[in-house]
Amino acid sequence: MEISVPVYNKINLSIKEAAAYSNVGENTIRRLLAERGCPFLLKIGNRQLVKRKEFENYLEARHFL
């Protein structure tokens, strides 16, 4: 039995899900996650996940021209 949870209800997202959710490229998200002190990085072993709420806050705080 597989449970499907909408992306906007997930606490943590894969890089692919975060890219689709935010319309930010996967390579850009990987670069942001590699920065020291990234507030939305959740690392479990070798796997990198994106903390959705912190990622949303990060994007809202940025203004791009």
mmCIF file with all atom_site columns, N, CA and C in Angstrom:
data_model
loop_
_atom_site.group_PDB
_atom_site.id
_atom_site.type_symbol
_atom_site.label_atom_id
_atom_site.label_alt_id
_atom_site.label_comp_id
_atom_site.label_asym_id
_atom_site.label_entity_id
_atom_site.label_seq_id
_atom_site.pdbx_PDB_ins_code
_atom_site.Cartn_x
_atom_site.Cartn_y
_atom_site.Cartn_z
_atom_site.occupancy
_atom_site.B_iso_or_equiv
_atom_site.pdbx_formal_charge
_atom_site.auth_seq_id
_atom_site.auth_comp_id
_atom_site.auth_asym_id
_atom_site.auth_atom_id
_atom_site.pdbx_PDB_model_num
ATOM 1   N N  . MET A 1 1  ? 0.839  -1.183 0.000   1.00 0.00 ? 1  MET A N  1
ATOM 2   C CA . MET A 1 1  ? 0.000  0.000  0.000   1.00 0.00 ? 1  MET A CA 1
ATOM 3   C C  . MET A 1 1  ? 0.883  1.245  0.000   1.00 0.00 ? 1  MET A C  1
ATOM 4   N N  . GLU A 1 2  ? 0.772  2.044  -1.028  1.00 0.00 ? 2  GLU A N  1
ATOM 5   C CA . GLU A 1 2  ? 1.560  3.268  -1.146  1.00 0.00 ? 2  GLU A CA 1
ATOM 6   C C  . GLU A 1 2  ? 0.695  4.471  -0.815  1.00 0.00 ? 2  GLU A C  1
ATOM 7   N N  . ILE A 1 3  ? 1.218  5.345  0.034   1.00 0.00 ? 3  ILE A N  1
ATOM 8   C CA . ILE A 1 3  ? 0.491  6.555  0.425   1.00 0.00 ? 3  ILE A CA 1
ATOM 9   C C  . ILE A 1 3  ? 1.089  7.726  -0.341  1.00 0.00 ? 3  ILE A C  1
ATOM 10  N N  . SER A 1 4  ? 0.239  8.479  -0.998  1.00 0.00 ? 4  SER A N  1
ATOM 11  C CA . SER A 1 4  ? 0.687  9.638  -1.760  1.00 0.00 ? 4  SER A CA 1
ATOM 12  C C  . SER A 1 4  ? 0.305  10.908 -0.993  1.00 0.00 ? 4  SER A C  1
ATOM 13  N N  . VAL A 1 5  ? 1.319  11.700 -0.644  1.00 0.00 ? 5  VAL A N  1
ATOM 14  C CA . VAL A 1 5  ? 1.101  12.941 0.091   1.00 0.00 ? 5  VAL A CA 1
ATOM 15  C C  . VAL A 1 5  ? 1.437  14.097 -0.852  1.00 0.00 ? 5  VAL A C  1
ATOM 16  N N  . PRO A 1 6  ? 0.541  15.094 -0.976  1.00 0.00 ? 6  PRO A N  1
ATOM 17  C CA . PRO A 1 6  ? 0.856  16.244 -1.824  1.00 0.00 ? 6  PRO A CA 1
ATOM 18  C C  . PRO A 1 6  ? 2.112  16.963 -1.329  1.00 0.00 ? 6  PRO A C  1
ATOM 19  N N  . VAL A 1 7  ? 2.871  17.525 -2.241  1.00 0.00 ? 7  VAL A N  1
ATOM 20  C CA . VAL A 1 7  ? 4.137  18.176 -1.903  1.00 0.00 ? 7  VAL A CA 1
ATOM 21  C C  . VAL A 1 7  ? 3.924  19.284 -0.871  1.00 0.00 ? 7  VAL A C  1
ATOM 22  N N  . TYR A 1 8  ? 2.850  20.056 -1.004  1.00 0.00 ? 8  TYR A N  1
ATOM 23  C CA . TYR A 1 8  ? 2.617  21.170 -0.083  1.00 0.00 ? 8  TYR A CA 1
ATOM 24  C C  . TYR A 1 8  ? 2.270  20.710 1.331   1.00 0.00 ? 8  TYR A C  1
ATOM 25  N N  . ASN A 1 9  ? 2.033  19.428 1.539   1.00 0.00 ? 9  ASN A N  1
ATOM 26  C CA . ASN A 1 9  ? 1.776  18.891 2.880   1.00 0.00 ? 9  ASN A CA 1
ATOM 27  C C  . ASN A 1 9  ? 2.979  18.163 3.466   1.00 0.00 ? 9  ASN A C  1
ATOM 28  N N  . LYS A 1 10 ? 4.026  17.980 2.673   1.00 0.00 ? 10 LYS A N  1
ATOM 29  C CA . LYS A 1 10 ? 5.212  17.281 3.158   1.00 0.00 ? 10 LYS A CA 1
ATOM 30  C C  . LYS A 1 10 ? 6.061  18.216 4.008   1.00 0.00 ? 10 LYS A C  1
ATOM 31  N N  . ILE A 1 11 ? 6.718  17.663 4.994   1.00 0.00 ? 11 ILE A N  1
ATOM 32  C CA . ILE A 1 11 ? 7.624  18.439 5.837   1.00 0.00 ? 11 ILE A CA 1
ATOM 33  C C  . ILE A 1 11 ? 8.962  18.598 5.133   1.00 0.00 ? 11 ILE A C  1
ATOM 34  N N  . ASN A 1 12 ? 9.456  17.537 4.519   1.00 0.00 ? 12 ASN A N  1
ATOM 35  C CA . ASN A 1 12 ? 10.742 17.543 3.823   1.00 0.00 ? 12 ASN A CA 1
ATOM 36  C C  . ASN A 1 12 ? 10.529 17.120 2.384   1.00 0.00 ? 12 ASN A C  1
ATOM 37  N N  . LEU A 1 13 ? 11.321 17.725 1.492   1.00 0.00 ? 13 LEU A N  1
ATOM 38  C CA . LEU A 1 13 ? 11.197 17.451 0.066   1.00 0.00 ? 13 LEU A CA 1
ATOM 39  C C  . LEU A 1 13 ? 12.519 16.940 -0.494  1.00 0.00 ? 13 LEU A C  1
ATOM 40  N N  . SER A 1 14 ? 12.426 16.128 -1.506  1.00 0.00 ? 14 SER A N  1
ATOM 41  C CA . SER A 1 14 ? 13.629 15.768 -2.253  1.00 0.00 ? 14 SER A CA 1
ATOM 42  C C  . SER A 1 14 ? 14.022 16.986 -3.085  1.00 0.00 ? 14 SER A C  1
ATOM 43  N N  . ILE A 1 15 ? 15.210 16.972 -3.632  1.00 0.00 ? 15 ILE A N  1
ATOM 44  C CA . ILE A 1 15 ? 15.655 18.091 -4.471  1.00 0.00 ? 15 ILE A CA 1
ATOM 45  C C  . ILE A 1 15 ? 14.741 18.227 -5.690  1.00 0.00 ? 15 ILE A C  1
ATOM 46  N N  . LYS A 1 16 ? 14.357 17.112 -6.267  1.00 0.00 ? 16 LYS A N  1
ATOM 47  C CA . LYS A 1 16 ? 13.467 17.131 -7.438  1.00 0.00 ? 16 LYS A CA 1
ATOM 48  C C  . LYS A 1 16 ? 12.097 17.719 -7.073  1.00 0.00 ? 16 LYS A C  1
ATOM 49  N N  . GLU A 1 17 ? 11.552 17.322 -5.927  1.00 0.00 ? 17 GLU A N  1
ATOM 50  C CA . GLU A 1 17 ? 10.271 17.874 -5.483  1.00 0.00 ? 17 GLU A CA 1
ATOM 51  C C  . GLU A 1 17 ? 10.380 19.369 -5.187  1.00 0.00 ? 17 GLU A C  1
ATOM 52  N N  . ALA A 1 18 ? 11.472 19.774 -4.537  1.00 0.00 ? 18 ALA A N  1
ATOM 53  C CA . ALA A 1 18 ? 11.674 21.190 -4.217  1.00 0.00 ? 18 ALA A CA 1
ATOM 54  C C  . ALA A 1 18 ? 11.787 22.023 -5.486  1.00 0.00 ? 18 ALA A C  1
ATOM 55  N N  . ALA A 1 19 ? 12.438 21.487 -6.503  1.00 0.00 ? 19 ALA A N  1
ATOM 56  C CA . ALA A 1 19 ? 12.577 22.196 -7.770  1.00 0.00 ? 19 ALA A CA 1
ATOM 57  C C  . ALA A 1 19 ? 11.216 22.372 -8.443  1.00 0.00 ? 19 ALA A C  1
ATOM 58  N N  . ALA A 1 20 ? 10.425 21.323 -8.471  1.00 0.00 ? 20 ALA A N  1
ATOM 59  C CA . ALA A 1 20 ? 9.098  21.404 -9.079  1.00 0.00 ? 20 ALA A CA 1
ATOM 60  C C  . ALA A 1 20 ? 8.181  22.322 -8.280  1.00 0.00 ? 20 ALA A C  1
ATOM 61  N N  . TYR A 1 21 ? 8.272  22.283 -6.965  1.00 0.00 ? 21 TYR A N  1
ATOM 62  C CA . TYR A 1 21 ? 7.425  23.072 -6.067  1.00 0.00 ? 21 TYR A CA 1
ATOM 63  C C  . TYR A 1 21 ? 7.731  24.561 -6.178  1.00 0.00 ? 21 TYR A C  1
ATOM 64  N N  . SER A 1 22 ? 9.011  24.907 -6.314  1.00 0.00 ? 22 SER A N  1
ATOM 65  C CA . SER A 1 22 ? 9.426  26.317 -6.258  1.00 0.00 ? 22 SER A CA 1
ATOM 66  C C  . SER A 1 22 ? 9.746  26.926 -7.615  1.00 0.00 ? 22 SER A C  1
ATOM 67  N N  . ASN A 1 23 ? 9.817  26.093 -8.653  1.00 0.00 ? 23 ASN A N  1
ATOM 68  C CA . ASN A 1 23 ? 10.228 26.540 -9.985  1.00 0.00 ? 23 ASN A CA 1
ATOM 69  C C  . ASN A 1 23 ? 11.662 27.086 -9.962  1.00 0.00 ? 23 ASN A C  1
ATOM 70  N N  . VAL A 1 24 ? 12.487 26.521 -9.100  1.00 0.00 ? 24 VAL A N  1
ATOM 71  C CA . VAL A 1 24 ? 13.915 26.815 -9.030  1.00 0.00 ? 24 VAL A CA 1
ATOM 72  C C  . VAL A 1 24 ? 14.625 25.557 -9.520  1.00 0.00 ? 24 VAL A C  1
ATOM 73  N N  . GLY A 1 25 ? 15.648 25.715 -10.318 1.00 0.00 ? 25 GLY A N  1
ATOM 74  C CA . GLY A 1 25 ? 16.332 24.569 -10.902 1.00 0.00 ? 25 GLY A CA 1
ATOM 75  C C  . GLY A 1 25 ? 16.998 23.672 -9.864  1.00 0.00 ? 25 GLY A C  1
ATOM 76  N N  . GLU A 1 26 ? 17.110 22.404 -10.206 1.00 0.00 ? 26 GLU A N  1
ATOM 77  C CA . GLU A 1 26 ? 17.740 21.435 -9.308  1.00 0.00 ? 26 GLU A CA 1
ATOM 78  C C  . GLU A 1 26 ? 19.192 21.799 -9.025  1.00 0.00 ? 26 GLU A C  1
ATOM 79  N N  . ASN A 1 27 ? 19.919 22.252 -10.032 1.00 0.00 ? 27 ASN A N  1
ATOM 80  C CA . ASN A 1 27 ? 21.318 22.623 -9.819  1.00 0.00 ? 27 ASN A CA 1
ATOM 81  C C  . ASN A 1 27 ? 21.438 23.815 -8.868  1.00 0.00 ? 27 ASN A C  1
ATOM 82  N N  . THR A 1 28 ? 20.524 24.763 -8.981  1.00 0.00 ? 28 THR A N  1
ATOM 83  C CA . THR A 1 28 ? 20.530 25.920 -8.074  1.00 0.00 ? 28 THR A CA 1
ATOM 84  C C  . THR A 1 28 ? 20.253 25.476 -6.651  1.00 0.00 ? 28 THR A C  1
ATOM 85  N N  . ILE A 1 29 ? 19.299 24.581 -6.475  1.00 0.00 ? 29 ILE A N  1
ATOM 86  C CA . ILE A 1 29 ? 18.985 24.082 -5.131  1.00 0.00 ? 29 ILE A CA 1
ATOM 87  C C  . ILE A 1 29 ? 20.178 23.324 -4.568  1.00 0.00 ? 29 ILE A C  1
ATOM 88  N N  . ARG A 1 30 ? 20.824 22.508 -5.371  1.00 0.00 ? 30 ARG A N  1
ATOM 89  C CA . ARG A 1 30 ? 22.020 21.787 -4.900  1.00 0.00 ? 30 ARG A CA 1
ATOM 90  C C  . ARG A 1 30 ? 23.119 22.766 -4.479  1.00 0.00 ? 30 ARG A C  1
ATOM 91  N N  . ARG A 1 31 ? 23.296 23.848 -5.248  1.00 0.00 ? 31 ARG A N  1
ATOM 92  C CA . ARG A 1 31 ? 24.306 24.859 -4.910  1.00 0.00 ? 31 ARG A CA 1
ATOM 93  C C  . ARG A 1 31 ? 23.955 25.545 -3.590  1.00 0.00 ? 31 ARG A C  1
ATOM 94  N N  . LEU A 1 32 ? 22.675 25.863 -3.391  1.00 0.00 ? 32 LEU A N  1
ATOM 95  C CA . LEU A 1 32 ? 22.250 26.485 -2.136  1.00 0.00 ? 32 LEU A CA 1
ATOM 96  C C  . LEU A 1 32 ? 22.450 25.539 -0.953  1.00 0.00 ? 32 LEU A C  1
ATOM 97  N N  . LEU A 1 33 ? 22.158 24.261 -1.146  1.00 0.00 ? 33 LEU A N  1
ATOM 98  C CA . LEU A 1 33 ? 22.325 23.282 -0.075  1.00 0.00 ? 33 LEU A CA 1
ATOM 99  C C  . LEU A 1 33 ? 23.793 23.098 0.288   1.00 0.00 ? 33 LEU A C  1
ATOM 100 N N  . ALA A 1 34 ? 24.693 23.332 -0.666  1.00 0.00 ? 34 ALA A N  1
ATOM 101 C CA . ALA A 1 34 ? 26.125 23.161 -0.417  1.00 0.00 ? 34 ALA A CA 1
ATOM 102 C C  . ALA A 1 34 ? 26.721 24.330 0.367   1.00 0.00 ? 34 ALA A C  1
ATOM 103 N N  . GLU A 1 35 ? 25.992 25.448 0.459   1.00 0.00 ? 35 GLU A N  1
ATOM 104 C CA . GLU A 1 35 ? 26.506 26.602 1.202   1.00 0.00 ? 35 GLU A CA 1
ATOM 105 C C  . GLU A 1 35 ? 26.552 26.286 2.694   1.00 0.00 ? 35 GLU A C  1
ATOM 106 N N  . ARG A 1 36 ? 27.580 26.784 3.338   1.00 0.00 ? 36 ARG A N  1
ATOM 107 C CA . ARG A 1 36 ? 27.755 26.572 4.775   1.00 0.00 ? 36 ARG A CA 1
ATOM 108 C C  . ARG A 1 36 ? 26.605 27.238 5.542   1.00 0.00 ? 36 ARG A C  1
ATOM 109 N N  . GLY A 1 37 ? 26.001 26.498 6.449   1.00 0.00 ? 37 GLY A N  1
ATOM 110 C CA . GLY A 1 37 ? 24.923 27.033 7.288   1.00 0.00 ? 37 GLY A CA 1
ATOM 111 C C  . GLY A 1 37 ? 23.589 27.161 6.579   1.00 0.00 ? 37 GLY A C  1
ATOM 112 N N  . CYS A 1 38 ? 23.379 26.400 5.534   1.00 0.00 ? 38 CYS A N  1
ATOM 113 C CA . CYS A 1 38 ? 22.114 26.451 4.794   1.00 0.00 ? 38 CYS A CA 1
ATOM 114 C C  . CYS A 1 38 ? 20.966 26.134 5.762   1.00 0.00 ? 38 CYS A C  1
ATOM 115 N N  . PRO A 1 39 ? 19.988 27.057 5.903   1.00 0.00 ? 39 PRO A N  1
ATOM 116 C CA . PRO A 1 39 ? 18.933 26.878 6.907   1.00 0.00 ? 39 PRO A CA 1
ATOM 117 C C  . PRO A 1 39 ? 17.895 25.813 6.568   1.00 0.00 ? 39 PRO A C  1
ATOM 118 N N  . PHE A 1 40 ? 17.848 25.382 5.316   1.00 0.00 ? 40 PHE A N  1
ATOM 119 C CA . PHE A 1 40 ? 16.805 24.421 4.940   1.00 0.00 ? 40 PHE A CA 1
ATOM 120 C C  . PHE A 1 40 ? 17.355 23.055 4.543   1.00 0.00 ? 40 PHE A C  1
ATOM 121 N N  . LEU A 1 41 ? 18.608 22.776 4.894   1.00 0.00 ? 41 LEU A N  1
ATOM 122 C CA . LEU A 1 41 ? 19.223 21.480 4.603   1.00 0.00 ? 41 LEU A CA 1
ATOM 123 C C  . LEU A 1 41 ? 18.952 20.493 5.733   1.00 0.00 ? 41 LEU A C  1
ATOM 124 N N  . LEU A 1 42 ? 18.465 19.316 5.365   1.00 0.00 ? 42 LEU A N  1
ATOM 125 C CA . LEU A 1 42 ? 18.349 18.198 6.295   1.00 0.00 ? 42 LEU A CA 1
ATOM 126 C C  . LEU A 1 42 ? 19.156 17.069 5.675   1.00 0.00 ? 42 LEU A C  1
ATOM 127 N N  . LYS A 1 43 ? 20.244 16.709 6.322   1.00 0.00 ? 43 LYS A N  1
ATOM 128 C CA . LYS A 1 43 ? 21.121 15.667 5.790   1.00 0.00 ? 43 LYS A CA 1
ATOM 129 C C  . LYS A 1 43 ? 20.939 14.400 6.613   1.00 0.00 ? 43 LYS A C  1
ATOM 130 N N  . ILE A 1 44 ? 20.599 13.324 5.930   1.00 0.00 ? 44 ILE A N  1
ATOM 131 C CA . ILE A 1 44 ? 20.441 12.018 6.559   1.00 0.00 ? 44 ILE A CA 1
ATOM 132 C C  . ILE A 1 44 ? 21.361 11.070 5.805   1.00 0.00 ? 44 ILE A C  1
ATOM 133 N N  . GLY A 1 45 ? 22.484 10.743 6.436   1.00 0.00 ? 45 GLY A N  1
ATOM 134 C CA . GLY A 1 45 ? 23.502 9.952  5.747   1.00 0.00 ? 45 GLY A CA 1
ATOM 135 C C  . GLY A 1 45 ? 24.038 10.738 4.575   1.00 0.00 ? 45 GLY A C  1
ATOM 136 N N  . ASN A 1 46 ? 23.980 10.173 3.381   1.00 0.00 ? 46 ASN A N  1
ATOM 137 C CA . ASN A 1 46 ? 24.414 10.873 2.171   1.00 0.00 ? 46 ASN A CA 1
ATOM 138 C C  . ASN A 1 46 ? 23.271 11.592 1.472   1.00 0.00 ? 46 ASN A C  1
ATOM 139 N N  . ARG A 1 47 ? 22.070 11.427 1.976   1.00 0.00 ? 47 ARG A N  1
ATOM 140 C CA . ARG A 1 47 ? 20.893 11.999 1.325   1.00 0.00 ? 47 ARG A CA 1
ATOM 141 C C  . ARG A 1 47 ? 20.637 13.418 1.818   1.00 0.00 ? 47 ARG A C  1
ATOM 142 N N  . GLN A 1 48 ? 20.350 14.319 0.892   1.00 0.00 ? 48 GLN A N  1
ATOM 143 C CA . GLN A 1 48 ? 20.029 15.690 1.231   1.00 0.00 ? 48 GLN A CA 1
ATOM 144 C C  . GLN A 1 48 ? 18.548 15.923 0.979   1.00 0.00 ? 48 GLN A C  1
ATOM 145 N N  . LEU A 1 49 ? 17.858 16.432 1.994   1.00 0.00 ? 49 LEU A N  1
ATOM 146 C CA . LEU A 1 49 ? 16.455 16.795 1.871   1.00 0.00 ? 49 LEU A CA 1
ATOM 147 C C  . LEU A 1 49 ? 16.311 18.283 2.123   1.00 0.00 ? 49 LEU A C  1
ATOM 148 N N  . VAL A 1 50 ? 15.215 18.839 1.639   1.00 0.00 ? 50 VAL A N  1
ATOM 149 C CA . VAL A 1 50 ? 14.935 20.260 1.791   1.00 0.00 ? 50 VAL A CA 1
ATOM 150 C C  . VAL A 1 50 ? 13.787 20.407 2.788   1.00 0.00 ? 50 VAL A C  1
ATOM 151 N N  . LYS A 1 51 ? 14.033 21.166 3.856   1.00 0.00 ? 51 LYS A N  1
ATOM 152 C CA . LYS A 1 51 ? 12.980 21.468 4.819   1.00 0.00 ? 51 LYS A CA 1
ATOM 153 C C  . LYS A 1 51 ? 12.051 22.483 4.155   1.00 0.00 ? 51 LYS A C  1
ATOM 154 N N  . ARG A 1 52 ? 10.817 22.069 3.869   1.00 0.00 ? 52 ARG A N  1
ATOM 155 C CA . ARG A 1 52 ? 9.903  22.861 3.045   1.00 0.00 ? 52 ARG A CA 1
ATOM 156 C C  . ARG A 1 52 ? 9.623  24.245 3.620   1.00 0.00 ? 52 ARG A C  1
ATOM 157 N N  . LYS A 1 53 ? 9.242  24.340 4.881   1.00 0.00 ? 53 LYS A N  1
ATOM 158 C CA . LYS A 1 53 ? 8.886  25.640 5.455   1.00 0.00 ? 53 LYS A CA 1
ATOM 159 C C  . LYS A 1 53 ? 10.076 26.592 5.497   1.00 0.00 ? 53 LYS A C  1
ATOM 160 N N  . GLU A 1 54 ? 11.257 26.072 5.868   1.00 0.00 ? 54 GLU A N  1
ATOM 161 C CA . GLU A 1 54 ? 12.442 26.907 5.900   1.00 0.00 ? 54 GLU A CA 1
ATOM 162 C C  . GLU A 1 54 ? 12.824 27.355 4.486   1.00 0.00 ? 54 GLU A C  1
ATOM 163 N N  . PHE A 1 55 ? 12.626 26.477 3.506   1.00 0.00 ? 55 PHE A N  1
ATOM 164 C CA . PHE A 1 55 ? 12.903 26.806 2.111   1.00 0.00 ? 55 PHE A CA 1
ATOM 165 C C  . PHE A 1 55 ? 11.953 27.909 1.631   1.00 0.00 ? 55 PHE A C  1
ATOM 166 N N  . GLU A 1 56 ? 10.679 27.787 1.983   1.00 0.00 ? 56 GLU A N  1
ATOM 167 C CA . GLU A 1 56 ? 9.707  28.823 1.626   1.00 0.00 ? 56 GLU A CA 1
ATOM 168 C C  . GLU A 1 56 ? 10.099 30.160 2.248   1.00 0.00 ? 56 GLU A C  1
ATOM 169 N N  . ASN A 1 57 ? 10.482 30.148 3.528   1.00 0.00 ? 57 ASN A N  1
ATOM 170 C CA . ASN A 1 57 ? 10.899 31.378 4.200   1.00 0.00 ? 57 ASN A CA 1
ATOM 171 C C  . ASN A 1 57 ? 12.125 31.980 3.538   1.00 0.00 ? 57 ASN A C  1
ATOM 172 N N  . TYR A 1 58 ? 13.071 31.135 3.164   1.00 0.00 ? 58 TYR A N  1
ATOM 173 C CA . TYR A 1 58 ? 14.284 31.587 2.486   1.00 0.00 ? 58 TYR A CA 1
ATOM 174 C C  . TYR A 1 58 ? 13.928 32.288 1.177   1.00 0.00 ? 58 TYR A C  1
ATOM 175 N N  . LEU A 1 59 ? 13.056 31.680 0.386   1.00 0.00 ? 59 LEU A N  1
ATOM 176 C CA . LEU A 1 59 ? 12.680 32.262 -0.897  1.00 0.00 ? 59 LEU A CA 1
ATOM 177 C C  . LEU A 1 59 ? 11.893 33.556 -0.727  1.00 0.00 ? 59 LEU A C  1
ATOM 178 N N  . GLU A 1 60 ? 11.015 33.607 0.273   1.00 0.00 ? 60 GLU A N  1
ATOM 179 C CA . GLU A 1 60 ? 10.232 34.815 0.525   1.00 0.00 ? 60 GLU A CA 1
ATOM 180 C C  . GLU A 1 60 ? 11.104 35.987 0.946   1.00 0.00 ? 60 GLU A C  1
ATOM 181 N N  . ALA A 1 61 ? 12.218 35.711 1.617   1.00 0.00 ? 61 ALA A N  1
ATOM 182 C CA . ALA A 1 61 ? 13.119 36.760 2.106   1.00 0.00 ? 61 ALA A CA 1
ATOM 183 C C  . ALA A 1 61 ? 14.008 37.308 0.995   1.00 0.00 ? 61 ALA A C  1
ATOM 184 N N  . ARG A 1 62 ? 14.047 36.650 -0.160  1.00 0.00 ? 62 ARG A N  1
ATOM 185 C CA . ARG A 1 62 ? 14.903 37.079 -1.267  1.00 0.00 ? 62 ARG A CA 1
ATOM 186 C C  . ARG A 1 62 ? 14.083 37.810 -2.296  1.00 0.00 ? 62 ARG A C  1
ATOM 187 N N  . HIS A 1 63 ? 14.662 38.844 -2.860  1.00 0.00 ? 63 HIS A N  1
ATOM 188 C CA . HIS A 1 63 ? 14.015 39.587 -3.946  1.00 0.00 ? 63 HIS A CA 1
ATOM 189 C C  . HIS A 1 63 ? 14.925 39.517 -5.162  1.00 0.00 ? 63 HIS A C  1
ATOM 190 N N  . PHE A 1 64 ? 14.421 38.967 -6.220  1.00 0.00 ? 64 PHE A N  1
ATOM 191 C CA . PHE A 1 64 ? 15.207 38.807 -7.431  1.00 0.00 ? 64 PHE A CA 1
ATOM 192 C C  . PHE A 1 64 ? 14.644 39.734 -8.497  1.00 0.00 ? 64 PHE A C  1
ATOM 193 N N  . LEU A 1 65 ? 15.537 40.335 -9.240  1.00 0.00 ? 65 LEU A N  1
ATOM 194 C CA . LEU A 1 65 ? 15.112 41.231 -10.323 1.00 0.00 ? 65 LEU A CA 1
ATOM 195 C C  . LEU A 1 65 ? 15.117 40.510 -11.642 1.00 0.00 ? 65 LEU A C  1
#
